[in-house]
Short mmCIF file of C-alpha atoms in Angstrom, two decimals:
data_model
loop_
_atom_site.label_atom_id
_atom_site.label_comp_id
_atom_site.label_asym_id
_atom_site.label_seq_id
_atom_site.Cartn_x
_atom_site.Cartn_y
_atom_site.Cartn_z
CA MET A 1 -66.12 109.99 7.23
CA LYS A 2 -62.87 110.74 5.61
CA ASN A 3 -61.39 111.12 9.01
CA ALA A 4 -62.76 107.77 10.03
CA LEU A 5 -61.23 106.22 7.04
CA PHE A 6 -58.01 108.04 7.54
CA ILE A 7 -57.94 106.69 11.15
CA ALA A 8 -58.75 103.14 10.07
CA LEU A 9 -55.98 103.21 7.42
CA ALA A 10 -53.50 104.61 9.77
CA THR A 11 -54.38 102.12 12.40
CA VAL A 12 -54.06 99.25 9.89
CA PHE A 13 -50.73 100.68 8.71
CA LEU A 14 -49.52 100.97 12.31
CA LEU A 15 -50.59 97.55 13.18
CA THR A 16 -48.91 96.06 10.04
CA ALA A 17 -45.79 98.08 10.66
CA PHE A 18 -45.71 96.83 14.24
CA SER A 19 -46.20 93.22 13.30
CA CYS A 20 -43.54 93.61 10.68
CA GLN A 21 -41.17 94.93 13.24
CA ASN A 22 -41.93 92.20 15.64
CA THR A 23 -41.28 89.59 12.81
CA ARG A 24 -37.99 91.16 11.99
CA LEU A 25 -36.93 91.25 15.55
CA LEU A 26 -38.04 87.68 16.03
CA GLN A 27 -36.03 86.58 13.05
CA GLN A 28 -33.03 88.48 14.40
CA GLU A 29 -33.31 86.90 17.76
CA THR A 30 -33.77 83.41 16.13
CA LEU A 31 -30.63 84.08 14.09
CA LYS A 32 -28.91 85.20 17.14
CA HIS A 33 -29.79 82.04 19.07
CA LYS A 34 -28.81 79.90 16.15
CA ALA A 35 -25.33 81.67 15.94
CA ILE A 36 -24.83 81.19 19.63
CA GLN A 37 -25.99 77.58 19.45
CA ASP A 38 -23.65 76.85 16.46
CA SER A 39 -20.75 78.52 18.26
CA LEU A 40 -21.45 76.43 21.24
CA ILE A 41 -21.61 73.33 19.31
CA ASN A 42 -18.39 74.18 17.52
CA TYR A 43 -16.80 74.79 20.83
CA TYR A 44 -17.84 71.40 22.27
CA VAL A 45 -16.74 69.58 19.20
CA GLN A 46 -13.40 71.31 19.36
CA GLN A 47 -13.02 70.54 23.03
CA ASN A 48 -13.95 66.88 22.28
CA GLU A 49 -11.28 66.63 19.57
CA LYS A 50 -8.72 68.05 21.78
CA ASP A 51 -9.56 65.58 24.52
CA LYS A 52 -9.23 62.85 22.11
CA GLN A 53 -5.97 63.99 20.93
CA GLU A 54 -4.69 64.31 24.28
CA GLN A 55 -6.01 60.81 25.16
CA ASN A 56 -4.43 59.40 22.08
CA ALA A 57 -1.13 61.02 22.86
CA ILE A 58 -1.11 59.70 26.47
CA VAL A 59 -1.83 56.18 25.06
CA ASN A 60 0.87 56.33 22.50
CA GLN A 61 3.27 57.45 25.15
CA LEU A 62 2.41 54.67 27.30
CA ILE A 63 2.67 52.18 24.52
CA LEU A 64 6.15 53.50 23.71
CA GLU A 65 7.23 53.35 27.46
CA ASN A 66 5.88 49.67 27.63
CA ARG A 67 7.91 48.65 24.52
CA ASP A 68 10.99 50.11 26.04
CA LEU A 69 10.48 48.24 29.22
CA ASP A 70 9.75 45.05 27.40
CA GLN A 71 13.06 45.38 25.35
CA LYS A 72 14.95 46.01 28.37
CA LEU A 73 13.41 43.07 30.18
CA ARG A 74 14.30 40.74 27.28
CA LYS A 75 17.89 41.95 27.24
CA THR A 76 18.22 41.29 30.84
CA GLN A 77 16.68 37.84 30.49
CA GLU A 78 19.13 37.13 27.63
CA GLN A 79 22.11 38.24 29.58
CA SER A 80 21.11 36.19 32.59
CA THR A 81 20.45 32.99 30.70
CA LYS A 82 23.57 33.40 28.52
CA PRO A 83 25.98 30.32 29.21
CA GLU A 84 29.25 31.38 30.67
CA ASN A 85 31.14 28.35 29.54
CA VAL A 86 29.80 26.40 26.61
CA ASN A 87 32.23 23.87 25.20
CA SER A 88 31.04 24.16 21.82
CA ALA A 89 28.21 25.84 20.01
CA VAL A 90 25.49 23.87 18.36
CA LYS A 91 24.50 25.08 14.98
CA GLY A 92 20.89 25.10 14.25
CA SER A 93 19.89 24.77 18.00
CA SER A 94 16.33 25.62 18.37
CA SER A 95 16.74 27.32 21.80
CA PRO A 96 19.55 29.83 22.11
CA SER A 97 18.80 30.47 25.78
CA THR A 98 19.84 26.92 26.72
CA PRO A 99 23.50 25.97 26.92
CA ALA A 100 24.64 23.54 24.28
CA PHE A 101 26.01 20.13 25.09
CA PRO A 102 29.24 19.17 23.42
CA TRP A 103 28.26 17.87 19.96
CA PRO A 104 29.01 15.23 18.82
CA PRO A 105 29.10 14.01 22.40
CA PRO A 106 32.38 12.98 24.01
CA MET A 107 33.39 9.31 24.14
CA ALA A 108 31.34 7.59 26.77
CA SER A 109 32.12 4.56 28.97
CA ALA A 110 28.92 2.90 27.88
CA SER A 111 25.88 3.73 26.18
CA MET A 112 22.33 2.36 25.52
CA LYS A 113 19.29 3.27 23.46
CA VAL A 114 16.39 3.31 25.82
CA LYS A 115 12.99 2.27 24.91
CA LEU A 116 10.00 4.08 26.26
CA THR A 117 8.66 0.82 27.64
CA GLN A 118 11.75 0.39 29.47
CA LEU A 119 11.08 3.70 31.18
CA GLY A 120 7.70 2.39 32.17
CA VAL A 121 5.86 4.64 29.71
CA ARG A 122 2.33 3.51 28.90
CA THR A 123 0.69 6.72 27.72
CA PRO A 124 1.70 8.20 24.36
CA VAL A 125 4.55 10.77 24.46
CA ARG A 126 3.60 13.83 22.48
CA THR A 127 6.02 16.52 23.34
CA LEU A 128 9.67 16.65 24.33
CA GLY A 129 8.25 18.27 27.54
CA ASN A 130 6.54 15.04 28.21
CA ILE A 131 9.60 12.85 27.75
CA SER A 132 11.59 15.20 29.98
CA SER A 133 9.04 14.91 32.68
CA ILE A 134 9.20 11.02 32.42
CA LEU A 135 12.98 11.14 32.66
CA GLU A 136 12.88 13.58 35.54
CA ASP A 137 10.44 11.42 37.30
CA LYS A 138 12.66 8.35 36.85
CA LEU A 139 15.78 10.27 38.04
CA ASP A 140 13.84 11.55 40.98
CA LYS A 141 13.04 8.10 42.08
CA SER A 142 16.65 7.10 42.06
CA GLN A 143 17.49 10.30 44.11
CA TYR A 144 19.14 12.20 41.15
CA VAL A 145 17.64 15.33 42.44
CA GLU A 146 20.18 17.60 40.67
CA LYS A 147 19.92 17.62 36.90
CA SER A 148 21.21 19.79 34.16
CA TYR A 149 19.50 20.46 30.82
CA PHE A 150 21.30 21.27 27.55
CA SER A 151 20.35 21.78 23.93
CA VAL A 152 21.48 19.39 21.29
CA PRO A 153 20.61 19.31 17.59
CA GLY A 154 16.95 18.22 17.34
CA GLY A 155 16.36 17.85 20.98
CA PHE A 156 17.88 18.08 24.39
CA ALA A 157 20.44 16.51 26.82
CA LEU A 158 19.70 15.80 30.44
CA ALA A 159 22.84 15.22 32.69
CA THR A 160 22.84 13.83 36.18
CA ARG A 161 25.13 15.05 39.16
CA MET A 162 28.33 12.94 39.44
CA GLU A 163 27.99 10.14 41.95
CA ARG A 164 30.20 7.60 43.66
CA ILE A 165 29.45 4.10 42.74
CA ASN A 166 30.61 0.65 43.70
CA LYS A 167 32.52 -1.54 41.08
CA ASP A 168 29.40 -3.32 40.13
CA GLY A 169 27.62 -0.03 39.21
CA SER A 170 25.31 -0.01 42.40
CA PHE A 171 25.11 3.18 44.41
CA ARG A 172 27.70 3.57 47.03
CA GLN A 173 25.87 3.97 50.46
CA PRO A 174 26.67 6.04 52.47
CA GLY A 175 28.75 8.50 50.67
CA ARG A 176 27.10 8.37 47.24
CA TRP A 177 27.48 12.10 46.72
CA ASP A 178 30.82 12.50 48.49
CA LEU A 179 33.39 12.57 45.76
CA ASN A 180 36.46 13.13 47.92
CA ASN A 181 36.13 10.76 50.73
CA THR A 182 38.06 7.52 49.84
CA LYS A 183 37.91 5.67 53.24
CA MET A 184 35.87 2.53 53.86
CA GLN A 185 32.25 3.39 54.66
CA SER A 186 31.62 0.32 56.66
CA PHE A 187 34.06 -2.32 57.63
CA SER A 188 34.25 -5.44 55.52
CA LEU A 189 37.13 -7.94 56.00
CA SER A 190 37.43 -8.64 52.19
CA GLU A 191 37.34 -5.01 51.36
CA TYR A 192 39.88 -4.28 54.07
CA VAL A 193 42.33 -6.99 52.83
CA GLU A 194 41.74 -5.83 49.34
CA ARG A 195 42.40 -2.18 50.24
CA LEU A 196 45.60 -3.36 52.26
CA PHE A 197 47.26 -4.96 49.26
CA THR A 198 45.84 -3.36 46.18
CA ALA A 199 45.68 0.25 45.14
CA PRO A 200 42.09 1.42 46.25
CA LYS A 201 39.84 2.62 43.53
CA GLY A 202 37.04 5.04 43.42
CA TYR A 203 34.24 4.70 40.91
CA PHE A 204 32.27 7.64 39.68
CA ARG A 205 29.47 8.10 37.18
CA VAL A 206 27.61 10.67 35.22
CA VAL A 207 24.51 9.66 33.13
CA VAL A 208 23.52 11.85 30.18
CA PHE A 209 20.27 11.18 28.47
CA ILE A 210 20.08 12.51 24.93
CA VAL A 211 16.67 12.88 23.23
CA THR A 212 16.94 13.79 19.58
CA ASP A 213 15.55 12.87 16.21
CA ARG A 214 19.00 13.01 14.68
CA SER A 215 21.56 10.15 14.56
CA PHE A 216 24.93 10.89 16.15
CA ALA A 217 28.43 9.36 16.85
CA GLN A 218 30.68 10.00 19.81
CA THR A 219 33.86 11.63 19.40
CA ASN A 220 37.29 9.94 20.08
CA LYS A 221 38.03 12.62 22.74
CA ALA A 222 37.50 11.29 26.28
CA ALA A 223 35.74 13.64 28.60
CA SER A 224 37.63 14.54 31.72
CA ARG A 225 36.19 14.37 35.22
CA ASP A 226 36.36 18.14 35.51
CA GLU A 227 34.37 18.52 32.23
CA ALA A 228 31.78 16.08 33.65
CA LEU A 229 31.61 18.04 36.86
CA GLU A 230 31.13 21.20 34.93
CA TRP A 231 28.08 19.89 33.08
CA MET A 232 26.29 19.93 36.32
CA ARG A 233 26.98 23.58 36.87
CA SER A 234 26.70 25.03 33.22
CA GLY A 235 23.22 23.50 32.35
CA ASN A 236 19.80 24.89 32.86
CA ASP A 237 17.63 23.58 35.64
CA LYS A 238 14.58 22.82 33.32
CA LEU A 239 13.87 22.36 29.80
CA ASP A 240 13.22 25.43 28.04
CA PRO A 241 9.49 26.02 26.85
CA VAL A 242 10.52 26.35 23.12
CA ASN A 243 12.00 22.82 23.21
CA ALA A 244 9.25 21.48 25.53
CA ARG A 245 6.64 22.34 22.96
CA LEU A 246 8.36 20.44 20.20
CA PRO A 247 6.64 17.31 19.14
CA PHE A 248 8.16 13.81 20.07
CA THR A 249 7.97 11.99 16.79
CA SER A 250 8.69 8.49 15.94
CA ASN A 251 12.13 9.64 14.77
CA HIS A 252 13.05 10.73 18.25
CA GLN A 253 15.21 8.31 20.45
CA VAL A 254 16.32 8.44 24.05
CA THR A 255 20.07 7.46 24.33
CA ALA A 256 21.82 7.07 27.60
CA LEU A 257 25.49 7.85 27.66
CA ILE A 258 27.40 6.64 30.73
CA TYR A 259 30.54 8.43 31.78
CA GLU A 260 32.47 6.33 34.35
CA PHE A 261 35.53 7.63 35.93
CA ILE A 262 38.12 5.63 38.03
CA LYS A 263 40.32 7.05 40.49
CA THR A 264 43.29 5.22 42.22
CA ASP A 265 45.68 6.47 44.81
CA LYS A 266 48.22 7.30 42.26
CA ASP A 267 45.99 8.52 39.51
CA ASN A 268 43.89 11.41 38.83
CA PRO A 269 40.37 10.23 37.82
CA ARG A 270 40.21 8.93 34.35
CA LEU A 271 37.40 7.91 32.06
CA SER A 272 36.91 4.16 32.06
CA ALA A 273 36.29 3.47 28.40
CA PRO A 274 35.11 1.02 27.65
CA SER A 275 33.49 0.34 31.17
CA ASP A 276 33.42 -3.13 32.64
CA LEU A 277 29.65 -2.93 32.69
CA THR A 278 27.36 -2.47 29.83
CA GLY A 279 24.98 0.70 29.55
CA MET A 280 22.12 -1.63 30.55
CA ASP A 281 23.89 -2.80 33.65
CA HIS A 282 24.65 0.71 34.72
CA LEU A 283 21.08 1.94 34.19
CA LYS A 284 19.61 -1.11 35.89
CA LYS A 285 21.97 -0.70 38.79
CA ALA A 286 20.96 2.99 38.99
CA LYS A 287 17.29 1.87 38.99
CA LEU A 288 16.51 3.96 35.97
CA ILE A 289 15.22 1.09 33.68
CA ARG A 290 13.31 -2.08 34.29
CA MET B 1 76.59 -20.97 77.05
CA ASN B 2 75.25 -17.42 76.85
CA THR B 3 75.59 -14.98 79.60
CA PRO B 4 72.52 -13.17 80.95
CA ASP B 5 74.07 -9.97 79.25
CA GLU B 6 74.27 -11.60 75.86
CA ASN B 7 70.70 -13.22 76.41
CA ALA B 8 69.28 -9.72 77.05
CA ARG B 9 70.90 -8.34 73.91
CA ARG B 10 69.70 -11.23 71.86
CA LYS B 11 66.17 -10.78 73.07
CA ILE B 12 66.13 -7.21 71.93
CA ALA B 13 67.81 -8.13 68.65
CA LEU B 14 65.06 -10.84 68.24
CA VAL B 15 62.38 -8.37 68.71
CA TRP B 16 63.95 -5.94 66.13
CA TYR B 17 64.83 -8.67 63.55
CA GLY B 18 61.32 -10.23 64.00
CA GLY B 19 59.45 -6.94 63.92
CA GLY B 20 61.66 -5.35 61.14
CA GLY B 21 61.50 -8.63 59.09
CA LEU B 22 57.60 -8.79 59.30
CA LEU B 23 57.45 -5.13 58.13
CA PHE B 24 59.85 -5.84 55.29
CA LEU B 25 57.87 -8.77 54.18
CA PHE B 26 54.47 -6.87 54.50
CA VAL B 27 55.59 -3.92 52.28
CA LEU B 28 57.29 -6.38 49.87
CA MET B 29 53.93 -8.20 49.46
CA GLN B 30 52.09 -5.00 49.09
CA THR B 31 54.58 -3.90 46.43
CA PHE B 32 54.02 -7.37 44.66
CA PHE B 33 50.33 -6.92 44.67
CA GLY B 34 50.37 -3.40 43.24
CA ARG B 35 49.47 -1.45 46.38
CA TYR B 36 52.04 1.24 45.41
CA GLY B 37 51.34 1.13 41.79
CA ASP B 38 54.37 2.50 39.82
CA GLN B 39 55.65 4.47 42.83
CA PRO B 40 56.98 1.61 45.20
CA GLU B 41 60.12 3.73 45.92
CA LYS B 42 57.99 6.04 47.94
CA ALA B 43 56.94 3.31 50.27
CA TRP B 44 60.51 1.98 50.57
CA THR B 45 62.15 5.36 51.27
CA TRP B 46 59.77 5.62 54.13
CA LEU B 47 60.24 2.07 55.55
CA LEU B 48 63.95 1.68 55.27
CA PRO B 49 64.93 4.77 57.33
CA THR B 50 62.27 3.72 59.80
CA ILE B 51 63.85 0.42 60.80
CA MET B 52 67.32 0.16 59.27
CA PRO B 53 69.33 2.57 61.54
CA THR B 54 68.30 0.67 64.60
CA LEU B 55 68.76 -2.79 62.98
CA SER B 56 72.23 -1.70 61.89
CA LEU B 57 73.21 -0.43 65.39
CA ILE B 58 71.92 -3.82 66.82
CA THR B 59 73.70 -5.83 64.15
CA GLY B 60 76.94 -3.86 64.66
CA VAL B 61 77.03 -4.11 68.46
CA LEU B 62 76.31 -7.91 68.34
CA ILE B 63 79.16 -8.58 65.96
CA ALA B 64 81.65 -6.14 67.44
CA LYS B 65 80.91 -6.46 71.17
CA LYS B 66 83.49 -8.14 73.35
CA PRO B 67 82.37 -10.63 75.91
CA SER B 68 81.42 -8.99 79.16
CA GLU B 69 84.00 -8.66 81.93
CA ASN B 70 81.39 -10.00 84.34
CA PRO B 71 79.74 -12.54 82.34
CA GLY B 72 77.36 -13.79 85.23
CA GLN B 73 76.09 -10.32 85.99
CA LEU B 74 72.71 -9.11 84.45
CA PRO B 75 72.45 -5.77 82.57
CA ASP B 76 70.72 -2.89 84.21
CA PRO B 77 67.16 -4.16 84.45
CA PHE B 78 65.62 -0.89 84.05
CA LEU B 79 67.55 -0.07 80.90
CA PHE B 80 66.74 -3.35 79.53
CA ARG B 81 62.95 -3.07 80.14
CA LEU B 82 63.01 0.48 78.78
CA ALA B 83 64.70 -0.46 75.62
CA MET B 84 62.49 -3.53 75.20
CA ILE B 85 59.19 -1.68 75.94
CA LEU B 86 60.15 1.34 73.60
CA SER B 87 61.21 -1.06 70.81
CA VAL B 88 58.00 -3.16 70.81
CA PHE B 89 55.86 0.04 71.09
CA TYR B 90 57.72 1.69 68.11
CA LEU B 91 57.59 -1.37 65.92
CA LEU B 92 53.77 -1.70 66.76
CA VAL B 93 53.15 1.94 65.81
CA VAL B 94 54.94 1.43 62.44
CA PHE B 95 52.82 -1.54 61.77
CA LEU B 96 49.63 0.26 62.86
CA THR B 97 50.48 3.10 60.44
CA LEU B 98 50.29 0.64 57.60
CA LEU B 99 47.47 -1.53 58.83
CA LEU B 100 45.06 1.30 59.67
CA GLN B 101 45.50 3.30 56.44
CA PRO B 102 42.52 1.67 54.67
CA LEU B 103 40.33 3.03 57.41
CA SER B 104 41.84 6.56 56.96
CA ASP B 105 40.78 9.45 54.89
CA LEU B 106 44.43 10.05 53.88
CA SER B 107 46.15 8.28 51.10
CA ILE B 108 48.98 5.84 51.86
CA TYR B 109 51.66 8.35 50.75
CA GLU B 110 49.97 11.13 52.65
CA LEU B 111 49.90 9.07 55.87
CA MET B 112 53.67 8.00 55.38
CA THR B 113 54.63 11.63 55.15
CA LYS B 114 52.65 12.63 58.15
CA SER B 115 53.74 9.56 60.29
CA ASN B 116 57.14 11.06 60.47
CA LEU B 117 55.62 13.47 62.92
CA TRP B 118 55.26 10.82 65.67
CA LEU B 119 57.72 8.31 64.47
CA ALA B 120 60.72 10.44 64.32
CA PRO B 121 60.84 11.49 67.99
CA MET B 122 59.91 7.89 68.99
CA GLN B 123 62.77 6.52 66.82
CA GLY B 124 65.11 9.02 68.63
CA LEU B 125 64.12 7.71 72.04
CA VAL B 126 64.40 4.03 70.91
CA THR B 127 67.82 4.47 69.33
CA ALA B 128 69.00 6.42 72.55
CA SER B 129 67.71 3.78 75.04
CA LEU B 130 69.30 0.86 72.87
CA GLY B 131 72.53 2.79 72.42
CA VAL B 132 72.92 3.18 76.19
CA PHE B 133 71.86 -0.38 76.76
CA PHE B 134 74.32 -1.97 74.32
CA THR B 135 77.24 0.17 75.32
CA GLN B 136 76.71 0.24 79.21
CA LYS B 137 79.72 -0.89 81.15
CA LYS B 138 79.47 -3.09 84.21
#
């Protein structure tokens, strides 16, 4: 009986000890797994952060490179649009990239304040871009295909290419754009006799539209023919976007300045001031107003 | 009564005085009407050497020439015709230089300067033929 009890107790002890051992081993295994799991998680987190940092570094580098390129591009644009020969700087000009028209403008042969209705405008004009489009359209219809934009305080100036005209302001056809040819284009007895006994004259014209909300007066200095020719070369081919977005207010006015030059056999071309014709006559003969 | 010799000389003198006089009047009118502006001397310094040497020659010969030794004899017809044709042609070219200028690309002063290219040799031929004609001996 004692033996049986001893065997039973020993068996229980052994079983308990075995189970305890198993539990301990299990716990150790669990802890091991947990440690491995934690280390793996840490590893992945660290890797992820590394990747993120690398990505951010690349993005930052790209941003910096892009900025540099942008700055270089701006500098190049500024250099290319910089006027080579601007007669006088305009203070407070809203668009530094557009060459400035001499301000106040030089003495003209004739001038006229042009009403929008005279330009055939029926829809409301909201921006300077709108009015420039209207003027360009009018000029295109009269075959003034070459135009030149300048900035003036409070607006812009639009100059046409110098053309050859008749004494009455009408276009000289053919040979409207031929400034050097002085011979008779078509035979007319009255013109022939006039040329035989009087010094032949050549008439030339440049029209400058000034759109501004400021009042101005012309200077006493007469523009030379070379200066007027230079306007065509030194201006921009279109109105700059900054000026084009400016609103066309009720204070804005469109003024046409006519620069007429007369050349005789013995003279260099000189400004005809005042012209024998009014500004309205010139614009009507040029088919720019109604 | 004029001899055939004198008649021939007078015909040539008439051509030159007529043509030269018309040119003179033409440029004078142009000057009055302001064709040359304030530089009329340029036009006159072109015109006068163009006609005056020959006119002076003709005038001098007509005044100084003694009557021909053979009054009834005609001068050399070839020389007469040659001098007459060259004179008329030369005066016409001088006129055309002025008349055609309005149709030209060149200004009047440029044309006058350039016209010396063709007028100078022609004037040499005309003067030579007239000199021989007026001084020929029968």
